[in-house]
Short mmCIF file of C-alpha atoms and ligand atoms in Angstrom, two decimals:
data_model
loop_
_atom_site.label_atom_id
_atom_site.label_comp_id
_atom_site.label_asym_id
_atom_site.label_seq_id
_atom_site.Cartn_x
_atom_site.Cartn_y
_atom_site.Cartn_z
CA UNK J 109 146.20 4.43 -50.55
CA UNK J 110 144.47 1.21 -51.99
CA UNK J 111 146.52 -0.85 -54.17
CA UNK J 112 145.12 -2.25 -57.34
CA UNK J 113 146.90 -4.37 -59.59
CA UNK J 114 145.22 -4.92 -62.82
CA UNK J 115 147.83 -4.69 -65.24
CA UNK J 116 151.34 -6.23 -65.01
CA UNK J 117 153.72 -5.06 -67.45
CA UNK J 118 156.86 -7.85 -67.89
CA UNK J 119 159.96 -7.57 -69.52
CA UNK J 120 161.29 -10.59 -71.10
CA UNK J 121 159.79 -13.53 -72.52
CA UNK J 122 162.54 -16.08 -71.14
CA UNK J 123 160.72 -19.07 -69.41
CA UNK J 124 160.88 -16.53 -66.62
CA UNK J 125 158.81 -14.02 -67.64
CA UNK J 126 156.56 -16.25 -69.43
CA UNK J 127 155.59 -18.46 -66.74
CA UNK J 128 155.24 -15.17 -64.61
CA UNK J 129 152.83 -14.08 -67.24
CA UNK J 130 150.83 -17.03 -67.30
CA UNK J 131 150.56 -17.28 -63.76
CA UNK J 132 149.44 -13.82 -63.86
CA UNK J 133 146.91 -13.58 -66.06
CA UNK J 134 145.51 -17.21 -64.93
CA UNK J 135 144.37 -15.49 -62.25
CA UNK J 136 142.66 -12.58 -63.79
CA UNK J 137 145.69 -9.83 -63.77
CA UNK J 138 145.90 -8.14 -67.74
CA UNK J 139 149.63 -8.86 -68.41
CA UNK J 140 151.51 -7.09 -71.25
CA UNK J 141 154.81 -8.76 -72.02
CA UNK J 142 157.86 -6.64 -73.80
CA UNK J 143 160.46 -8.53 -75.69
CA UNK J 144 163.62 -6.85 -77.54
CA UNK J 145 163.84 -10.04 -79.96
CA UNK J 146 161.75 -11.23 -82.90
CA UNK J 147 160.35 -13.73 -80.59
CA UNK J 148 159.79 -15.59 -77.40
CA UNK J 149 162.18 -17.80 -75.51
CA UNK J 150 165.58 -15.66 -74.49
CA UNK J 151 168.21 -18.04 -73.53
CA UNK J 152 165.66 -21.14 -74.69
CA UNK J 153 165.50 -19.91 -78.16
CA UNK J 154 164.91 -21.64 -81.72
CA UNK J 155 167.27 -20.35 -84.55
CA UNK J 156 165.99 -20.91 -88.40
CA UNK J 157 168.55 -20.70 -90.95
CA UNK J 158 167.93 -20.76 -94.92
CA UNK J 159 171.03 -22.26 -96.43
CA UNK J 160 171.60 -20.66 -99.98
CA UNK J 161 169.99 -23.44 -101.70
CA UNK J 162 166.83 -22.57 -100.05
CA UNK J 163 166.86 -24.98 -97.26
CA UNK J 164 165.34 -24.69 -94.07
CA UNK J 165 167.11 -25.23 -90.69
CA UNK J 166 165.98 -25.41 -87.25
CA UNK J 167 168.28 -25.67 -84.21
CA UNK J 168 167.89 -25.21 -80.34
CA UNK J 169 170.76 -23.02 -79.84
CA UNK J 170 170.78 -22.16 -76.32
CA UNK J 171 169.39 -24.79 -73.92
CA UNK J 172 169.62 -28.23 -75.47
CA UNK J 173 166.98 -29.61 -73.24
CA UNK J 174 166.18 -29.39 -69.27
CA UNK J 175 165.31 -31.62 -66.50
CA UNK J 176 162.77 -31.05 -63.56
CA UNK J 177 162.57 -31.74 -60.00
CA UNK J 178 160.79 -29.63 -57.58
CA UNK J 179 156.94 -30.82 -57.59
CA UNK J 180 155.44 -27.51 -59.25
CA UNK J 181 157.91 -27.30 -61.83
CA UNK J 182 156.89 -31.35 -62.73
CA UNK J 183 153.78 -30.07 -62.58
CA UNK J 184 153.68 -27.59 -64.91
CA UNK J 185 155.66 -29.81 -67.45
CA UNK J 186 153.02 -32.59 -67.00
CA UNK J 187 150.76 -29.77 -68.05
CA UNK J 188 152.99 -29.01 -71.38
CA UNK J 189 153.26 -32.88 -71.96
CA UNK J 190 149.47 -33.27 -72.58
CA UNK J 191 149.50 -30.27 -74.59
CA UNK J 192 152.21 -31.64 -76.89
CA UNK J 193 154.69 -28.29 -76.07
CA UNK J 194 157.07 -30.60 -74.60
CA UNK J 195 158.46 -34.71 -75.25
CA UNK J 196 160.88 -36.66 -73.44
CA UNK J 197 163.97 -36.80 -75.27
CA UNK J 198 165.20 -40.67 -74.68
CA UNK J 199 168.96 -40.28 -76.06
CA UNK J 200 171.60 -41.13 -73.39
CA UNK J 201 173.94 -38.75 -73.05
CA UNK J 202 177.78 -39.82 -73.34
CA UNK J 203 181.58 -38.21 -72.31
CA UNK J 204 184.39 -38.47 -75.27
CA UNK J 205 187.57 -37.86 -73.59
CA UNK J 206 189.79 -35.68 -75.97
CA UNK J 207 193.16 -37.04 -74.57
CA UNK J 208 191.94 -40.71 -74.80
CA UNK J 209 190.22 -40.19 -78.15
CA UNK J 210 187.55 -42.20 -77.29
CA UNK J 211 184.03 -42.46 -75.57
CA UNK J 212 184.52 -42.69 -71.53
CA UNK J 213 181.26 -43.17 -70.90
CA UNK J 214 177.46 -43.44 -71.68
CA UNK J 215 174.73 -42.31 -68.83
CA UNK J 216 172.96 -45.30 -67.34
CA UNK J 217 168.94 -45.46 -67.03
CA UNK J 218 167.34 -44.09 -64.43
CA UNK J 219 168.91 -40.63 -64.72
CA UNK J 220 166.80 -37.31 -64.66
CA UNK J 221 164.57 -37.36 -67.25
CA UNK J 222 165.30 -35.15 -70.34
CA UNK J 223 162.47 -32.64 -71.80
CA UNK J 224 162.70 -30.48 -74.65
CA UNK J 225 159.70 -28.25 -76.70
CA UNK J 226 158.13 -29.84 -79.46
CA UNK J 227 158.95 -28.47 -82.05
CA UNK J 228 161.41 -26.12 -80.62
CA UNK J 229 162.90 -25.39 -76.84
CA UNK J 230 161.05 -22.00 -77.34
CA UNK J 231 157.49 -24.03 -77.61
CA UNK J 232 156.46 -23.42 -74.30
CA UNK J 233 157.33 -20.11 -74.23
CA UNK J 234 155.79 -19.13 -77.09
CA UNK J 235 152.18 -20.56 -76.47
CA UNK J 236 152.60 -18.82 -72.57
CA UNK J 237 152.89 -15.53 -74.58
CA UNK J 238 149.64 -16.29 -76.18
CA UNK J 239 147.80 -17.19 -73.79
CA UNK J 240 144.58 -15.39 -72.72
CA UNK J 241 145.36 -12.34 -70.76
CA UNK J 242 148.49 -12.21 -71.89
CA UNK J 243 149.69 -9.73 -74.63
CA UNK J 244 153.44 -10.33 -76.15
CA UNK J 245 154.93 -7.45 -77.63
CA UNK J 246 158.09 -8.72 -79.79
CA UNK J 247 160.73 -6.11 -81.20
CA UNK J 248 160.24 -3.74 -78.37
CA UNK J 249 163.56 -2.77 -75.90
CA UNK J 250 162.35 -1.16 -72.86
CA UNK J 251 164.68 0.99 -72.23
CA UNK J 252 163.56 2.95 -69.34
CA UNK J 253 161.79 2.04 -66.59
CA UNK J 254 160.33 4.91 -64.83
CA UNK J 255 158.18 4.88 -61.67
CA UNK J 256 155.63 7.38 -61.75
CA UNK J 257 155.50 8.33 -57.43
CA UNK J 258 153.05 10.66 -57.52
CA UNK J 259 150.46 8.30 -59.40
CA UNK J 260 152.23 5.06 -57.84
CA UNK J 261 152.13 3.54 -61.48
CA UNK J 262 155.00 2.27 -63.33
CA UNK J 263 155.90 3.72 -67.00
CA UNK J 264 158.46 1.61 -69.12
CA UNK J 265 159.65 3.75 -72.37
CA UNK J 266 161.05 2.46 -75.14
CA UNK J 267 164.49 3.42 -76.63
CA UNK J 268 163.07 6.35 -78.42
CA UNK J 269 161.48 7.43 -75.02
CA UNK J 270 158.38 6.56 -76.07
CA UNK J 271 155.83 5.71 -73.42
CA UNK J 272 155.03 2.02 -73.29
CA UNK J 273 151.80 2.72 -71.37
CA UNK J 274 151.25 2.68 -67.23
CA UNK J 275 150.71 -0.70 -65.26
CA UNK J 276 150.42 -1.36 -61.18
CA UNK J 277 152.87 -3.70 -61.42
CA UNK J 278 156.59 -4.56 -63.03
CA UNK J 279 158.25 -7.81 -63.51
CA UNK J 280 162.21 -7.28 -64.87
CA UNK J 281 162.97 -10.87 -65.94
CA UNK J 282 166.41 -10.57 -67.08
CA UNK J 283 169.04 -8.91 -64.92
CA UNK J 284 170.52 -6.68 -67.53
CA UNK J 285 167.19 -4.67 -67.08
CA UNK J 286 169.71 -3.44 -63.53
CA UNK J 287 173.08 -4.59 -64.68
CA UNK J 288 175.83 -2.35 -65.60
CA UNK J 289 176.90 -4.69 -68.17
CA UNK J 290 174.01 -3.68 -70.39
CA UNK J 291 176.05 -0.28 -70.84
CA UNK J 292 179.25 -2.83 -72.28
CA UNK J 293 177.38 -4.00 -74.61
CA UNK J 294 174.89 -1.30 -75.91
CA UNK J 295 176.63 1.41 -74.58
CA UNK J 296 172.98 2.59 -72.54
CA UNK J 297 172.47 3.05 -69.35
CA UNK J 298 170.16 -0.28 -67.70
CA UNK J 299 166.81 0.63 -67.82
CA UNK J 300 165.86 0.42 -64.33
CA UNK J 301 167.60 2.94 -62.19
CA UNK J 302 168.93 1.34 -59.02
CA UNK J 303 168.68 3.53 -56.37
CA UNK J 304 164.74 3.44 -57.24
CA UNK J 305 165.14 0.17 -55.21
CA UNK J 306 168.03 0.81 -52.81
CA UNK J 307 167.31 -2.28 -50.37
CA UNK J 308 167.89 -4.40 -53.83
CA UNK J 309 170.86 -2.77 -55.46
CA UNK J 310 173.70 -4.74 -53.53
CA UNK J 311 172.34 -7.65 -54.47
CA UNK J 312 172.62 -6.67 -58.49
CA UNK J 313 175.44 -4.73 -58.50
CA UNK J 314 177.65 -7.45 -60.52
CA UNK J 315 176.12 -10.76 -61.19
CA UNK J 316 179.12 -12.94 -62.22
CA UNK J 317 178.28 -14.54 -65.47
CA UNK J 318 179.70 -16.94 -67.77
CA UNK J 319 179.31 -16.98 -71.83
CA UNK J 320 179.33 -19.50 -74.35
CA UNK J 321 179.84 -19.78 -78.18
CA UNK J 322 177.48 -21.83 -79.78
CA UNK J 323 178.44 -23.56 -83.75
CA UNK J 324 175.29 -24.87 -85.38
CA UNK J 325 175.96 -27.56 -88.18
CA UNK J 326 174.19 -29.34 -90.56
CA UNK J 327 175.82 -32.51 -92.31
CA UNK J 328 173.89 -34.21 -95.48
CA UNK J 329 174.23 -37.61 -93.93
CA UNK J 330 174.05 -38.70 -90.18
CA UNK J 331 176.96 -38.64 -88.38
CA UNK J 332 176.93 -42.51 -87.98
CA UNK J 333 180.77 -42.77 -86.09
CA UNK J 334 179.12 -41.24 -83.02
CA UNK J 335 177.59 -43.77 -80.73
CA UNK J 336 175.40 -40.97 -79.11
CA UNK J 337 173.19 -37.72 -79.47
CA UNK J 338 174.80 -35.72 -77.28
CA UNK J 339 177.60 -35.67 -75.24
CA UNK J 340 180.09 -34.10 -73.51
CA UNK J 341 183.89 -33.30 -73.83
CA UNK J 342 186.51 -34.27 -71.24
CA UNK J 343 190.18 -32.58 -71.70
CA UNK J 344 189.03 -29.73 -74.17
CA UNK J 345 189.61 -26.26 -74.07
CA UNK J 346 187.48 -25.76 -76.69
CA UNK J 347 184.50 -27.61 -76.51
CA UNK J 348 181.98 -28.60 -73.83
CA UNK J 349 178.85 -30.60 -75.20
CA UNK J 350 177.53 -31.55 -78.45
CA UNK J 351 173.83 -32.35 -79.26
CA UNK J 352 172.62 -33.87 -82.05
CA UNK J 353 169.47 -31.40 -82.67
CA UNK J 354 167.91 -33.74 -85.42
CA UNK J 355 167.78 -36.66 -82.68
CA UNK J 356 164.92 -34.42 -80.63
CA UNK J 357 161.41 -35.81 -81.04
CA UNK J 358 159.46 -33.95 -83.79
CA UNK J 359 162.45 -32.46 -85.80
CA UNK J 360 163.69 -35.06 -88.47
CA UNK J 361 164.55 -34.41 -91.43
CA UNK J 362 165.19 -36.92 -94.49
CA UNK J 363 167.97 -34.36 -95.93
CA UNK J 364 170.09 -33.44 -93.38
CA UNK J 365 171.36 -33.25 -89.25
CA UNK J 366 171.64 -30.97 -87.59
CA UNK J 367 174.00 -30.67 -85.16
CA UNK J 368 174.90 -27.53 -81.89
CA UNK J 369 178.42 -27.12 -80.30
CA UNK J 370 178.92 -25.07 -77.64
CA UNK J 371 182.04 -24.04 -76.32
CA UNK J 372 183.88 -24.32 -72.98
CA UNK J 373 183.16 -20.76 -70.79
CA UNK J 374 187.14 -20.55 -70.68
CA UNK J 375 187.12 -20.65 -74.82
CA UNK J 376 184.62 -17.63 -74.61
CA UNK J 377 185.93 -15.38 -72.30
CA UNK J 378 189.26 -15.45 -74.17
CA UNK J 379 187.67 -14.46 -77.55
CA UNK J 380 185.57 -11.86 -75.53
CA UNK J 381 188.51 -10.58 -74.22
CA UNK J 382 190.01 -9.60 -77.31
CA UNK J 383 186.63 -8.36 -79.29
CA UNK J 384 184.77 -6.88 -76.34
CA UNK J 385 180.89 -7.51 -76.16
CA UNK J 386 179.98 -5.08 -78.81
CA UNK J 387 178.55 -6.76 -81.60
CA UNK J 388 180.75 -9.20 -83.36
CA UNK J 389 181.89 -8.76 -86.83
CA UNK J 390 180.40 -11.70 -88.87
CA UNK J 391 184.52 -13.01 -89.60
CA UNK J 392 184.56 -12.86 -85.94
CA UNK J 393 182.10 -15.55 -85.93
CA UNK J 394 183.26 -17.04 -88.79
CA UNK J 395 186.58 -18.07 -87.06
CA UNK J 396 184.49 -19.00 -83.95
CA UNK J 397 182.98 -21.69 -86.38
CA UNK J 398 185.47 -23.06 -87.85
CA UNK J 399 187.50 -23.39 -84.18
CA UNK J 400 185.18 -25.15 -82.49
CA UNK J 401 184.13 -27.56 -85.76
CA UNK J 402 187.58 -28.38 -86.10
CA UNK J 403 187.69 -29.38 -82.23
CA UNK J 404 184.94 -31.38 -83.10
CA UNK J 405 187.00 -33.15 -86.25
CA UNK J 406 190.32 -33.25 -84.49
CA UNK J 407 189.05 -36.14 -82.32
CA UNK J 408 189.01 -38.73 -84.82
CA UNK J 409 185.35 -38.94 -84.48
CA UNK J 410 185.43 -39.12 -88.56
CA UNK J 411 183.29 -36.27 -89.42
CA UNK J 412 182.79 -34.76 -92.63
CA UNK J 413 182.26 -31.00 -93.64
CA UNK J 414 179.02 -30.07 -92.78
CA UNK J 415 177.25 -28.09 -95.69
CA UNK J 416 175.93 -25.39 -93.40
CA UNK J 417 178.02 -23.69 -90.34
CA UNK J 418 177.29 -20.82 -88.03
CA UNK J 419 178.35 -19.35 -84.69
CA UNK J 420 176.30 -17.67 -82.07
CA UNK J 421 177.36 -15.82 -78.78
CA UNK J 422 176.00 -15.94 -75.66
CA UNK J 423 177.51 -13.15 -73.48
CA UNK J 424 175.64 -14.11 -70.32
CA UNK J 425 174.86 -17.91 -70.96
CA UNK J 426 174.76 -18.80 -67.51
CA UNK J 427 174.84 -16.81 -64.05
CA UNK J 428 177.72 -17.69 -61.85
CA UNK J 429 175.40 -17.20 -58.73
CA UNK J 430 171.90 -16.94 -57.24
CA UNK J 431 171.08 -13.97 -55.67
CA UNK J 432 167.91 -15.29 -54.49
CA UNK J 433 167.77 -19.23 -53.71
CA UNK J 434 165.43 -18.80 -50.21
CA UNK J 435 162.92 -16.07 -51.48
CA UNK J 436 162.92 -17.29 -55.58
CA UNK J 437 162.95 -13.59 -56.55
CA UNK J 438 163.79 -9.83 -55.60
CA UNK J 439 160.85 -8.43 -54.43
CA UNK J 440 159.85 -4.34 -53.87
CA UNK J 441 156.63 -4.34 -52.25
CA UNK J 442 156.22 -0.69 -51.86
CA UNK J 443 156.77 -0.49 -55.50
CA UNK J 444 155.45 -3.63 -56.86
CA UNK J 445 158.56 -4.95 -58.74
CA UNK J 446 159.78 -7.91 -59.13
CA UNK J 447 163.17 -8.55 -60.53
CA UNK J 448 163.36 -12.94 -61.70
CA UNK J 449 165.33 -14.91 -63.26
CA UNK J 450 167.84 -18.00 -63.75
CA UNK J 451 170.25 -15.77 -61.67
CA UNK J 452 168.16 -15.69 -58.92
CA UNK J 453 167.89 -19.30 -58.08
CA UNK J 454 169.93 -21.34 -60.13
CA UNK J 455 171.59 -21.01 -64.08
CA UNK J 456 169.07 -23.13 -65.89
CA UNK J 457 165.62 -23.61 -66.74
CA UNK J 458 164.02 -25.22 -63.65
CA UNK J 459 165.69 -22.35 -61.56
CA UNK J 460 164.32 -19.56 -63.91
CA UNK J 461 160.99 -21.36 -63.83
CA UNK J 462 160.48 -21.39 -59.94
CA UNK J 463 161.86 -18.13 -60.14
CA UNK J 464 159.19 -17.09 -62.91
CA UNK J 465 156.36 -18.19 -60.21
CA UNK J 466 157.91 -16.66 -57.13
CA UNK J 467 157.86 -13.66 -59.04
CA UNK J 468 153.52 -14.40 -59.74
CA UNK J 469 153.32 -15.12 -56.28
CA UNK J 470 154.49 -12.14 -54.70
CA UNK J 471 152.20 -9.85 -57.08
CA UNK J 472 149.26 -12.22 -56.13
CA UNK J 473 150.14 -11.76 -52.67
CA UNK J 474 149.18 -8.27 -52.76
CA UNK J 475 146.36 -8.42 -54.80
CA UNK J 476 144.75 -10.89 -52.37
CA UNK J 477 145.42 -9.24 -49.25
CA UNK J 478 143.43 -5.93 -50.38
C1 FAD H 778 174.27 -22.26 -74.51
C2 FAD H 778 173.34 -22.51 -73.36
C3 FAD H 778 173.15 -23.80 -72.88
C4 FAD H 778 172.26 -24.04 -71.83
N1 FAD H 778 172.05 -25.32 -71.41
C5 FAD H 778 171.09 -25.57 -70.49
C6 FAD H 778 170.70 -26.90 -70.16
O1 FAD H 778 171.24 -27.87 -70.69
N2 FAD H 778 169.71 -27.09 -69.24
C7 FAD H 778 169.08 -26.04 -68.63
O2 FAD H 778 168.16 -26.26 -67.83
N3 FAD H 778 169.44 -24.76 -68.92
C8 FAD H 778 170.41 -24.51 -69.83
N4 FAD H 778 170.75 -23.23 -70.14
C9 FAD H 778 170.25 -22.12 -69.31
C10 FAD H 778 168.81 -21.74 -69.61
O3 FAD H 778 168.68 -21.49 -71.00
C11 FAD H 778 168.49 -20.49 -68.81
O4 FAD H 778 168.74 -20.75 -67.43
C12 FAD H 778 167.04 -20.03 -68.94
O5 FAD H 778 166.59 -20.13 -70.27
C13 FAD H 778 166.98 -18.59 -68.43
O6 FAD H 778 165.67 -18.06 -68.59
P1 FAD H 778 165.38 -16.59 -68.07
O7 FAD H 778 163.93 -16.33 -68.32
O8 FAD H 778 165.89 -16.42 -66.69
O9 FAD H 778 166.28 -15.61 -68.96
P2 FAD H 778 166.34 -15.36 -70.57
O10 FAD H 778 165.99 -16.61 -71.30
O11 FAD H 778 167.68 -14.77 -70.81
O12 FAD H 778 165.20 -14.30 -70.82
C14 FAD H 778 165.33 -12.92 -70.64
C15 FAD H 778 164.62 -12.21 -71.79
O13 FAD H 778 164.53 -10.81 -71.51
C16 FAD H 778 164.71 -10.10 -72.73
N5 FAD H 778 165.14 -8.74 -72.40
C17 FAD H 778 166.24 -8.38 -71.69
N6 FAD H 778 166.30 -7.04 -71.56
C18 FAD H 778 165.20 -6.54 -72.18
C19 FAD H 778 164.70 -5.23 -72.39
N7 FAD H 778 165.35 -4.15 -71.92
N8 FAD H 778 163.55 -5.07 -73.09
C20 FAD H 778 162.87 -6.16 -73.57
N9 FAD H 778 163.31 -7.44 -73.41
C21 FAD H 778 164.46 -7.62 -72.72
C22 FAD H 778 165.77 -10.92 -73.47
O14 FAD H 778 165.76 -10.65 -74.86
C23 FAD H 778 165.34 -12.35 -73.12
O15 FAD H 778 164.45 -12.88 -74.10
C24 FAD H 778 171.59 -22.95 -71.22
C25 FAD H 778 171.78 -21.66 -71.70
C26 FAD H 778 172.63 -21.44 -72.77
C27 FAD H 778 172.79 -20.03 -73.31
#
């Protein structure tokens, strides 16, 4: 039978899917992107906040900021530079040493450049979901994705069952589409059923991952005792880096800073392990807050209350391992899926990016060899 591939359905609008996506439909493939949040960016998100007076907050509060080394992943961010979707951010990063109470260290020149989105990590993201030949459908959960053999087409359904429509191809770009963890937390089944793709399944059967609590803060006056943006913590159990959000290019603000914790893995797995990865009661969080802020306090950095406090969790911050360095991606030719990710190459944003376009490539593959 002839293939065609026209349409590309992807799930997930993490820099994996989206670069997929753009890589897609820069090459003439119709590309329909389903996201289960409000909007793009996954694990590269941009929280706002409205304090009770009204105030609006912005903080990055999963990555911080990324670095980039293989050639078409500088490329691609040389391509977001001249757009404006992503700066340099020129703070040198420092280590405070919790034992010593003091700063240890602060990162010479000459290290790996630091990017972030302008105005927020999820910038590129965002304008990759918009781009044309891409459509971005936010708020949807697929939650089943079913392969249609006798018309070799796949058909993702929503959570009510609800077709999502029929495509030639299918790009999973988060691994709780296969993982059983998914069923932990939402108590479903994951939406792709494995032994649709037997060669893949012993490869996804437990991806190892790590989590992370994040606090955002916002203080009324710069902290000025701390000599740096961002830095990390030596000797804590508690914390692991803190980044000064305000300090990014293009997100000043002449009333307040903003501030993101995030905790050590080792802090997060022992709060998961008494709450369970069901979603978290808001004291929960609460108490995550105020742990990790007074971590932050405890180390005589002299650091006020900040007016505005809140905790996020990241069950799955950061794969333990890649399941996919050679190839970039898990790959089903006979069915035309593609499963991408961080996890598959390596648990940040330059590894889900290569594994984004690995993903792209092996669907191009096939379209140009008909
Ligand atoms: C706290 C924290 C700190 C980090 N620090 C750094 C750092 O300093 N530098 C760095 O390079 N990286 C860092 N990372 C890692 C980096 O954020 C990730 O490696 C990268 O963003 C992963 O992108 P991804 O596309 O693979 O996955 P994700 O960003 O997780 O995207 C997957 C998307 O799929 C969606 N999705 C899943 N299931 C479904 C479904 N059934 N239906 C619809 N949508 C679905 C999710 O909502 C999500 O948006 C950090 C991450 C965290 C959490």
């Amino acid at each position: 039978m002839k293939t065609v591939v026209s349409k590309v359905a992807v799930v997930g609008s993490g820099i994996s899917g989206a670069v997929c996506a753009s890589s897609l439909a820069r090459n003439g493939v119709s590309v329909t992107i389903f996201e289960s949040a409000r909007g793009p960016g996954g694990r590269m998100s941009t929280r706002r906040e409205i304090t009770e007076d009204g105030k609006e907050l912005y903080f990055d509060h999963g990555a911080p900021y990324f670095t980039a080394n293989h050639k078409d992943v500088m490329a691609l961010v040389c391509e977001w530079e001249a757009k404006g979707l992503v700066a340099e951010w020129k703070e040198s990063t420092g280590i405070f040493d919790c034992v010593a109470t003091k700063f240890i260290g602060i990162e010479k020149e000459g290290s790996s450049k630091k990017y972030v989105g302008i105005p927020g990590m999820n910038a590129m993201c965002r304008a990759m979901c918009h781009e044309p030949g891409v459509e971005a459908k936010f708020g949807t959960t697929v939650g089943t994705l079913q392969w249609l053999e006798d018309k070799n087409l796949w058909s993702p359904k929503d959570l009510d069952g609800k077709t999502l429509g029929h495509f030639d191809a299918m790009v999973a770009s988060d691994k709780n589409v296969v993982s059983p963890r998914v069923t932990a937390v939402t108590g479903r089944p994951p939406p792709l059923d494995m032994s649709l793709v037997q060669e893949l399944a012993p490869k996804l059967e437990e991806v190892p991952v790590l989590p992370c609590f994040c606090v955002m803060l916002a203080f009324s006056e710069p902290l000025s005792s701390i000599p740096v943006r961002s830095f990390a913590f030596k000797n804590s159990t508690v914390l692991s880096w803190a980044f000064c959000n305000s300090s990014k290019p293009e997100r000043s603000s002449s009333t307040s800073e903003c501030w993101v914790l995030h905790s050590t893995a080792e802090y997060a797995k022992r709060v998961i392990s008494q709450t369970g990865l069901q979603k978290l009661p808001s004291s929960v969080l609460s108490n995550v807050a105020e742990e990790l802020f007074q971590e932050f306090q405890r180390n005589e950095l002299n650091i006020p209350r900040p007016f505005f406090m809140r905790a996020h969790r990241w069950g799955s911050a950061f794969p333990a391992i890649a399941v996919a360095e050679d190839k970039k991606c898990l790959w089903d030719r006979s069915k035309r899926l593609a499963i991408c990710g961080d996890f598959c190459v390596s648990p940040n944003v330059e590894g889900a990016i290569l594994s984004g376009m690995g993903a792209a490539a092996n669907i191009m593959a096939i379209i140009s060899s008909i």
